[in-house]
XYZ file of C-alpha atoms in Angstrom:
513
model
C -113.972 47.215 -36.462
C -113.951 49.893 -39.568
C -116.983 51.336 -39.527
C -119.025 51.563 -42.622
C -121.256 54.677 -44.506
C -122.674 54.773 -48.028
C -122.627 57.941 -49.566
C -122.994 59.852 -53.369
C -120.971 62.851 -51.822
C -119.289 64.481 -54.900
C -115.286 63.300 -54.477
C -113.479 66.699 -55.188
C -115.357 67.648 -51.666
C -114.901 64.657 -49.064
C -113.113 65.551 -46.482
C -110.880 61.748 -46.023
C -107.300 60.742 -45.425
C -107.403 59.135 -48.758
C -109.527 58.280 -51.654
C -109.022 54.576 -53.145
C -109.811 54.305 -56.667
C -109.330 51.130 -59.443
C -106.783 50.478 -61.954
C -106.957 47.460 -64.143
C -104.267 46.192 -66.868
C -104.579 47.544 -70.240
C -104.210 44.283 -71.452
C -104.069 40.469 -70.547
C -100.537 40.493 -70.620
C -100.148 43.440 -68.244
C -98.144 45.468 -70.900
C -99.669 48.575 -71.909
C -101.476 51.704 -70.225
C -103.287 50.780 -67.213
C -107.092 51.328 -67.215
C -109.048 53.515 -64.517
C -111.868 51.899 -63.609
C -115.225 53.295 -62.990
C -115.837 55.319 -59.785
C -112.476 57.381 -60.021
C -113.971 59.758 -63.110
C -113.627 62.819 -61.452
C -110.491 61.905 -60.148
C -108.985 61.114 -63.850
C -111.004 64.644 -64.819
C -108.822 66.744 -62.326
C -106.001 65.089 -63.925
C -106.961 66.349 -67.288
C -107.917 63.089 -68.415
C -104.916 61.653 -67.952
C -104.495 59.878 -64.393
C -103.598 56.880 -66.483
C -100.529 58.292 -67.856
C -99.642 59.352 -64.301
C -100.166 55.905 -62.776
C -98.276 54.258 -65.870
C -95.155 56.623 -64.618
C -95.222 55.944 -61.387
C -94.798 52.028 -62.027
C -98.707 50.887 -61.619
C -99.804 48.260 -64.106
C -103.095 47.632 -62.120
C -102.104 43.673 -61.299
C -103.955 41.983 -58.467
C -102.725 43.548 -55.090
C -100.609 46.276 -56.478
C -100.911 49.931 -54.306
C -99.769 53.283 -55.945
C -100.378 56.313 -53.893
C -100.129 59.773 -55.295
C -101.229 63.417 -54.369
C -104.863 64.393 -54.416
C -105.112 66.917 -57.500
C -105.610 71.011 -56.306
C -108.742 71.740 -54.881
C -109.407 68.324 -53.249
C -110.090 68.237 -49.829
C -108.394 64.773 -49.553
C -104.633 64.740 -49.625
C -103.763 61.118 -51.141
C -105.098 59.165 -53.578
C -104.956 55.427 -53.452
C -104.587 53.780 -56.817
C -105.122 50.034 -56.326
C -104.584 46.872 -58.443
C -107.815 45.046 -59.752
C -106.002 42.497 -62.657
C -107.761 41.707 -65.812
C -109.983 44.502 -67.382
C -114.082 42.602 -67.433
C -115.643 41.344 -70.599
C -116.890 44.506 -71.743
C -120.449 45.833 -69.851
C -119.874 42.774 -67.609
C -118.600 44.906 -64.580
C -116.043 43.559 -62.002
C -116.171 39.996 -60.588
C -117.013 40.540 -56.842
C -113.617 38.827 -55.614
C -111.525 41.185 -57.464
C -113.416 44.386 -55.689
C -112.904 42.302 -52.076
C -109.099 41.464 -52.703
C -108.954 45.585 -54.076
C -110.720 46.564 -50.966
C -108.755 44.787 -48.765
C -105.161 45.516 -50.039
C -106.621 49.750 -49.711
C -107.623 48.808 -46.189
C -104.505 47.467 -45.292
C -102.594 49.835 -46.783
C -104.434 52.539 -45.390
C -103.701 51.669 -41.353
C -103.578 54.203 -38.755
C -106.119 56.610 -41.189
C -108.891 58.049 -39.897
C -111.386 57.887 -42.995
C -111.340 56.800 -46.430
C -113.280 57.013 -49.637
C -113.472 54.139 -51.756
C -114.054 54.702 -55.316
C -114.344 51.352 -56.747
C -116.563 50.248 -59.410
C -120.172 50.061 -58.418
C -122.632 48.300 -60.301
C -125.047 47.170 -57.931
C -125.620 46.078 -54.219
C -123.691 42.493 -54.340
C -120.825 44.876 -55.573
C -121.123 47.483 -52.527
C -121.105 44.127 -50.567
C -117.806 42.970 -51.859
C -116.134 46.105 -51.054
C -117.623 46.462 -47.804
C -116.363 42.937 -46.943
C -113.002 43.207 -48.293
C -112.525 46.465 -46.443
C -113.668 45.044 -43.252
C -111.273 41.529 -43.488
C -108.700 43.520 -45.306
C -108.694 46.153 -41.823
C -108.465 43.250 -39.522
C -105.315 42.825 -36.711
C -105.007 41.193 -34.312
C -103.320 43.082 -31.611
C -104.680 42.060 -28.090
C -101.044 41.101 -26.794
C -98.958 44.143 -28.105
C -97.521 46.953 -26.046
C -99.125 49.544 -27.773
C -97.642 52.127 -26.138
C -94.214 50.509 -26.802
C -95.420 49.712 -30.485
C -96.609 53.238 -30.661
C -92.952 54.719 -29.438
C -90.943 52.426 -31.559
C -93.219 52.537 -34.984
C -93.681 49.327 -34.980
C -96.942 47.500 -35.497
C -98.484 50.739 -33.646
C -100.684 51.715 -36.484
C -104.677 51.175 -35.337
C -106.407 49.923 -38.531
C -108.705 52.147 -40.464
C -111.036 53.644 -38.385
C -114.338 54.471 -41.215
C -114.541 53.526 -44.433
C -117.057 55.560 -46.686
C -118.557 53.536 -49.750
C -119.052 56.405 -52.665
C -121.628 55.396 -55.814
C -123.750 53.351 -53.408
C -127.257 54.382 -52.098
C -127.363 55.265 -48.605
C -131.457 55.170 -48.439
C -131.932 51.660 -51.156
C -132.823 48.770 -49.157
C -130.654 46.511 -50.910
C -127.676 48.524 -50.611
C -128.043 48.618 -47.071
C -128.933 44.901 -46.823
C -125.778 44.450 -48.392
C -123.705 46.357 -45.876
C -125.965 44.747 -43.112
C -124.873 41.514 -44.318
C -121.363 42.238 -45.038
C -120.623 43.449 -41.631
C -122.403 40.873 -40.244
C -120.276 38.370 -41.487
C -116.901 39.988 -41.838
C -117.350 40.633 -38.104
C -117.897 37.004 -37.048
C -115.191 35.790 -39.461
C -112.418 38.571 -37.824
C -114.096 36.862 -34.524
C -113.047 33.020 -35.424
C -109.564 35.093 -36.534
C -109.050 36.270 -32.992
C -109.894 32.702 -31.510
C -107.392 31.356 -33.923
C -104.698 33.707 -33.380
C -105.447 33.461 -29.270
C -102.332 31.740 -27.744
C -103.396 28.322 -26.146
C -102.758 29.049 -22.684
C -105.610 31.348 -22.880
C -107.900 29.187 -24.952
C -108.543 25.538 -24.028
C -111.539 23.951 -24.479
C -113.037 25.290 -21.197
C -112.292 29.039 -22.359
C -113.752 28.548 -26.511
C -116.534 27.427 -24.729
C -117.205 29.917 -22.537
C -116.998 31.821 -25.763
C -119.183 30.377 -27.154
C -121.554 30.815 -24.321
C -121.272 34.015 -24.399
C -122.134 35.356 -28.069
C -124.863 32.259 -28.027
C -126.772 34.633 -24.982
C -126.094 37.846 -27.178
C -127.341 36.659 -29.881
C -130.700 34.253 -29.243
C -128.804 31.136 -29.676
C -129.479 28.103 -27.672
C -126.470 26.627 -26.188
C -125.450 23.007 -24.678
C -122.622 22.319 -23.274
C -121.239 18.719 -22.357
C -118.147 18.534 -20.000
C -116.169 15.482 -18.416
C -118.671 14.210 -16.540
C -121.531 14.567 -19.232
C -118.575 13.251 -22.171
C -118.326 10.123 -20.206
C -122.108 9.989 -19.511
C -122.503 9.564 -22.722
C -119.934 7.696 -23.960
C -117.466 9.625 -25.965
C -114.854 7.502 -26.541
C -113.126 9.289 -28.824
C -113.492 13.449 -26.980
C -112.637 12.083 -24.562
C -109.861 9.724 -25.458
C -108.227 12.995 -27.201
C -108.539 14.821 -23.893
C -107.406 12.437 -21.744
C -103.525 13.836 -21.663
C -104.285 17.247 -20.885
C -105.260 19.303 -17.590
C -107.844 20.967 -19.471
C -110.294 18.823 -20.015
C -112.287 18.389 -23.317
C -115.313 19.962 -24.172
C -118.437 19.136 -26.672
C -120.375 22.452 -27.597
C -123.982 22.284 -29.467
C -125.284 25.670 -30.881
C -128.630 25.826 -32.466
C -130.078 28.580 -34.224
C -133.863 27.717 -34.945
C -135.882 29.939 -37.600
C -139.832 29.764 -37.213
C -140.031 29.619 -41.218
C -136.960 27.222 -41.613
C -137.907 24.239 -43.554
C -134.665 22.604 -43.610
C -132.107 21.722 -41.196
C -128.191 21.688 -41.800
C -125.327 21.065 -39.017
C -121.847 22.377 -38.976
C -119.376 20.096 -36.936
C -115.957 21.401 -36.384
C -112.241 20.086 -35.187
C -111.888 22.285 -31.949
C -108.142 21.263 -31.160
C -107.276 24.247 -28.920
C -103.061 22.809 -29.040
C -102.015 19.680 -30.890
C -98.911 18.484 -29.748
C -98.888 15.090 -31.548
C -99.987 13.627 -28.091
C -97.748 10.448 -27.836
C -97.327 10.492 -31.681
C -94.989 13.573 -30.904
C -94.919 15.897 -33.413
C -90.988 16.705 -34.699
C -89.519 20.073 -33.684
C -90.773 22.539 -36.216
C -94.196 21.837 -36.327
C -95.627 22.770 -32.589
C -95.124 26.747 -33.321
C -98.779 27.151 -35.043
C -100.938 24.231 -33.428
C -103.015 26.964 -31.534
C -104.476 27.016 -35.069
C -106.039 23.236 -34.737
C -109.390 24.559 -33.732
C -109.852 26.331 -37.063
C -112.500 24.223 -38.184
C -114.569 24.971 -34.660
C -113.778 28.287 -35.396
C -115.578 28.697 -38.384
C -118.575 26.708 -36.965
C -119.122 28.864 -34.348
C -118.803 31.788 -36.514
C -120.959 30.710 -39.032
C -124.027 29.900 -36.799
C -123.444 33.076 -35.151
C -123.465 34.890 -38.446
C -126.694 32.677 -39.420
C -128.515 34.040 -36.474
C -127.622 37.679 -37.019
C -128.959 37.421 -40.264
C -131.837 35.670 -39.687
C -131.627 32.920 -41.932
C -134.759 31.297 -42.438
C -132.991 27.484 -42.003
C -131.904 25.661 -38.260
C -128.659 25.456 -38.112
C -126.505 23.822 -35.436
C -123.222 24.108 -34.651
C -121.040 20.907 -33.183
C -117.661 22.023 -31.715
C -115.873 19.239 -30.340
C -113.109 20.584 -28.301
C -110.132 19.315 -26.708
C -106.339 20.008 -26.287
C -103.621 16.924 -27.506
C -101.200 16.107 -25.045
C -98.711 13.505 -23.574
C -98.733 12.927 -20.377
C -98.891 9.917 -18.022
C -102.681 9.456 -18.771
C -102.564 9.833 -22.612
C -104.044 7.514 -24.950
C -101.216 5.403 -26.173
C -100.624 3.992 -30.074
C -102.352 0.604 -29.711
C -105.110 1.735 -27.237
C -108.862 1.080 -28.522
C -111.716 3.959 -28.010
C -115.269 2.967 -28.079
C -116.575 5.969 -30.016
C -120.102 7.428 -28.896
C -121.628 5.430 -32.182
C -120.441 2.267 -30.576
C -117.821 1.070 -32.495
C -114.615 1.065 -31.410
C -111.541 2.627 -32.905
C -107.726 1.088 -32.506
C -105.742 4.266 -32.294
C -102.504 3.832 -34.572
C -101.414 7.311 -34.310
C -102.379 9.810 -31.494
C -101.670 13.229 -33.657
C -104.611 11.753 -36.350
C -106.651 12.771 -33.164
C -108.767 15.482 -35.122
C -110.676 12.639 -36.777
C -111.671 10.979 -33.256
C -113.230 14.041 -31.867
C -114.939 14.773 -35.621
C -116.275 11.185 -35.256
C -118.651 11.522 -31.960
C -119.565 14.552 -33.052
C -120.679 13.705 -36.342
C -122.853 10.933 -34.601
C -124.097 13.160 -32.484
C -125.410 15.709 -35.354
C -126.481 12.555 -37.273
C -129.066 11.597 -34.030
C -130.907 14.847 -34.930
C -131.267 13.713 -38.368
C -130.495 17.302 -40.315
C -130.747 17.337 -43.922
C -127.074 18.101 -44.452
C -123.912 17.862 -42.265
C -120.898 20.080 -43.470
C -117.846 19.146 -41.204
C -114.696 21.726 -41.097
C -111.500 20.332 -39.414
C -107.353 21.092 -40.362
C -107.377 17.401 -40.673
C -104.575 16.710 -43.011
C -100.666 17.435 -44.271
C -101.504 15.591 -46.704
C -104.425 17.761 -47.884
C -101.649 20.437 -48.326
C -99.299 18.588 -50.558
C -102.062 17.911 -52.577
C -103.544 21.298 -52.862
C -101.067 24.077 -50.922
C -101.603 26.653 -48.453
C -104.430 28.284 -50.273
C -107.089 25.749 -51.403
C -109.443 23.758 -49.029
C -110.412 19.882 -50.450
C -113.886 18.715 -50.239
C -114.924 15.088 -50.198
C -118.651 13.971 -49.620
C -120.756 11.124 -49.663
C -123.141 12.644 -52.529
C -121.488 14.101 -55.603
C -123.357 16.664 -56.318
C -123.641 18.377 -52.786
C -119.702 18.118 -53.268
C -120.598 20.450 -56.057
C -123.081 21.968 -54.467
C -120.173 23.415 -51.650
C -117.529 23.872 -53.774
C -119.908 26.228 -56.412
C -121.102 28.301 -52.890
C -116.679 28.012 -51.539
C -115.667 29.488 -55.046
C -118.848 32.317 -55.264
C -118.136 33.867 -51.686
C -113.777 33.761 -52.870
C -112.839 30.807 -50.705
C -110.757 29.094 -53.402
C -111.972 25.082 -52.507
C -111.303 21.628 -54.884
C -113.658 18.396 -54.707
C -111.699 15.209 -53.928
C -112.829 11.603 -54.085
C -113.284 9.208 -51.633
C -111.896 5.915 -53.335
C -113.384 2.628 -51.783
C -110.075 0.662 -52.303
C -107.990 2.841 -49.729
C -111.242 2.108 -46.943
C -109.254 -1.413 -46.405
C -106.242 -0.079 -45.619
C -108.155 0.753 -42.017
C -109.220 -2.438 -41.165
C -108.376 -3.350 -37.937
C -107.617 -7.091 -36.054
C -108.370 -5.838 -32.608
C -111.199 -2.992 -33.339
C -113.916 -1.961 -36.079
C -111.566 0.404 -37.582
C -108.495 1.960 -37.008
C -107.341 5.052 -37.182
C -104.745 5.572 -39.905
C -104.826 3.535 -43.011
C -102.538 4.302 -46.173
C -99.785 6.759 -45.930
C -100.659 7.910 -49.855
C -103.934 9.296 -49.695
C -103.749 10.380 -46.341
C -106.417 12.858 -46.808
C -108.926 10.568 -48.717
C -108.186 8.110 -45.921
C -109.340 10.670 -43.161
C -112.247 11.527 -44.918
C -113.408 7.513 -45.195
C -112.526 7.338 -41.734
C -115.260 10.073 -41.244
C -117.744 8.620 -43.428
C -118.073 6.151 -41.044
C -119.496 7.939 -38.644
C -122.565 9.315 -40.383
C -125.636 8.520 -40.247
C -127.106 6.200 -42.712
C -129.053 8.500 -45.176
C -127.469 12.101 -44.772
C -126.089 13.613 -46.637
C -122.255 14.583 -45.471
C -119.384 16.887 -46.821
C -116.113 17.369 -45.317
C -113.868 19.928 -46.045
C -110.152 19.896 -44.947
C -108.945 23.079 -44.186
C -105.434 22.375 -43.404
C -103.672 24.358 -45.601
C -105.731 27.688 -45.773
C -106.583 28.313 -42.314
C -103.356 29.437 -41.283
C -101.376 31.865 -42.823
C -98.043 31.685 -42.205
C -96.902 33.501 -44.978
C -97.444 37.639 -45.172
C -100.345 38.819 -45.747
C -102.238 39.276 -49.034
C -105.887 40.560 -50.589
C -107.868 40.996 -47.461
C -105.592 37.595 -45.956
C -104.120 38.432 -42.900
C -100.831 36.854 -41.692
C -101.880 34.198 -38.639
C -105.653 32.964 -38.529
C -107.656 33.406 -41.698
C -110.914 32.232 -40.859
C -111.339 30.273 -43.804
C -114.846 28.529 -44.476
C -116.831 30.723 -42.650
C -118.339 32.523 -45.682
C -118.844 28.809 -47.423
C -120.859 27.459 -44.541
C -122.872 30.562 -44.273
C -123.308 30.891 -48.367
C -124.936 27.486 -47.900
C -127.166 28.521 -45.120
C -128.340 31.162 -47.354
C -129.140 29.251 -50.017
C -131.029 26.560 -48.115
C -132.711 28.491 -46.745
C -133.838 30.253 -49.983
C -134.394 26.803 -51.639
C -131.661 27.055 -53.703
C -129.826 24.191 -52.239
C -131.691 21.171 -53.011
């Protein structure tokens, strides 16, 4: 990954590839000079003042995203300057909103691939703002790249440029604790959140539920985190109807992974449970042609789990947190669970199964009983559960439905603080009928309108009476198909992540009730 300095070196002497410095819109229209914002002075001073006029020529209006790049003035020792977009001027003596300096840092980072080093000159006001840039930079750096010919890449000029290699943060304070803190924490989680990209973007043939766990094994030794996990044998031990029943069509057998991260001052307990569907191919329930190319990105939800406890353990969160991944790969095959079939679930009840590809709520359901037998405080589930979550809100926004309205609030104030842009959803009671079942306790599709809501009353059943429970369906922003944007990469996004760990931090502060 990029690696990351502080430093109050004077600009006109940094020796970089490139210094990146902010431009905002003159006005809320966009019309207008653009603005230089703080941090680039002496920048805008070797331009006589007028770096603004410069920009304004050279077709920069300082809109979200937007990259103008322009000679270094005489007697630099950097060649390029990097003039990019961060929107709406602030309120005046408000500063910049954090989100703005991460999608800024992250459109310089990107931009700046295959340099060696690079200044940023964005506007610092404090720590939490050094943070932003240093985790835009870091998410905005990210590629995934471990099946390329690089050689070949390198020779043809495509997709051979290495991402920035050091990124140098100038106006913060290399020896202030909280500065460093900041960066601490930054890389901390930027580098667990790039790690639940690369699981993502891993092809399936080299990730079923064996291999993610094995993963998971791995960074749980690494990093002090206890680690269970329950194969085959153990699944049916147990009775997990509905693993296993997901599993039962593939060669790769499923997989239930608990992490648990245990702080001796924690005085609360949340667990994370996530969809780990390593390939969804409808099972039975075929998906149409069209919609198999991305279902490598199915395990999303686990994903972010398992990056989030990590990222709770290398900061040393003083709240347990476990992590639930409930793994298993979707497929038809002679031993298959059927439409029609009926799972007994590891709660007991028993599920008819309507549809095999609404599979992601049968693994979610044993493993939210299984988080509920511990009794936490709070469960948080993450799972690409739903098209219908898309329609609703597009490829962008994650919805959140809970049995407690304001812990729904409660997620979606710590989703929209860290930039993951979420929405609460309700759970209306009248669409719960719509499940009922002659031959089981439930089934496992109910109303075709609604079909999010539906999924997420499906999974209400399958909580423990008395905790408090949030779901949040990540279907539509985990996977970017699209090109890349801010510090978005195209492919696995890693989306929730900095949600789930936001609310580790503030329980265990106390801030979350």
């Amino acid at each position: 990954m990029t690696a990351l300095t502080l430093s109050t070196a004077a600009v006109p002497g940094l020796r970089a590839d490139a210094i990146v410095i902010g431009v905002a819109k003159g006005t809320a229209s966009g019309s207008g000079t653009p603005v230089v914002a703080p941090g680039a002075e002496a920048v805008d001073h070797a331009y006589d003042g007028g770096l603004a006029g410069v920009l304004e020529t050279l077709g920069a209006s300082g809109a979200e995203g937007e990259v103008t790049k322009l000679p270094a003035p005489s007697g630099f020792k950097t060649p390029l300057v990097v003039a990019v977009g961060l929107g709406a001027q602030p309120e005046k003596d408000s500063g910049y909103a954090p989100e703005a300096l991460r999608k800024a840092a992250g459109v310089a980072a990107r931009a700046l691939a295959g340099a060696k080093k690079a200044a940023f000159a964005l506007p610092l006001t404090d720590a939490a703002d050094a943070g932003a840039v240093a985790e835009g930079t870091l998410l905005g750096a990210y590629s995934f790249d471990a099946y390329k010919d690089k050689a070949e890449d390198a020779k043809s000029g495509k997709n051979g440029k290495a991402p920035l290699a050091e990124a140098v943060l100038l106006g913060g304070k290399p020896r202030d604790r909280a500065y460093k803190a900041a960066l601490e924490r930054a890389t901390a989680v930027a580098e667990e959140l790039n790690r639940a990209r690369d699981l993502i973007n891993t092809p399936p043939n080299d990730l079923d539920p064996e291999a993610f766990a094995a993963v998971a094994q791995a960074a749980a030794k690494e990093h002090g985190i206890k680690v269970q996990v329950l194969d085959e044998k153990a699944l049916t031990k147990g009775g997990y109807g509905g693993i296993l029943g997901v599993g039962a069509g593939s060669a790769s057998g499923p997989r239930l992974v608990k992490l648990s991260y245990t702080s001796s001052k924690a005085k609360k307990h949340l667990a994370f449970v996530g969809k780990g569907i390593t390939y969804d191919s409808g099972g039975i329930s075929l998906k149409p042609a069209g919609h198999n190319e991305t279902m490598k990105c199915d395990m999303s939800g686990a994903a972010a789990v398992f990056a989030a406890v990590v990222a709770a353990a290398r900061l040393g969160l003083d709240v347990n947190v476990t992590g639930w991944l409930a793994l298993a790969e979707n497929m038809p095959s002679g031993s298959a669970t059927r439409p029609g079939d009926v799972l007994r679930m590891y709660s007991g009840k028993t599920v008819e199964v309507l549809n095999t590809d609404a599979e992601g709520r049968l693994v979610l359901a044993d493993a939210l009983w299984a988080a509920s037998q511990e009794k936490p405080d709070a469960i948080v589930d993450v799972a690409t559960l739903t098209g219908a979550m898309m329609l609703a809100l597009g490829n962008r926004t994650f919805g959140i439905m809970a049995n407690d309205d304001a812990f729904r609030s409660a997620v979606h104030e710590a989703a929209e603080e860290v930039g993951e842009p979420a929405w609460p959803m309700p759970l209306p009671e009248h669409l719960r009928k719509g499940m009922d079942s002659a031959t089981a306790d439930i089934a496992n599709m109910g109303e075709r309108m609604g079909g999010g809501l539906v999924a997420g009353l499906f999974l209400r059943e399958f909580v423990g009476e008395g905790i408090t429970w949030a779901h949040l369906d990540i279907a539509g922003p985990a996977f970017n198909e699209g090109g890349p944007f801010g510090y978005t990469p195209k492919g696995g996004t890693g989306t929730a992540v900095r949600t789930l760990v936001r609310l580790a931090e503030l329980t265990a502060s106390g801030d979350l009730a």
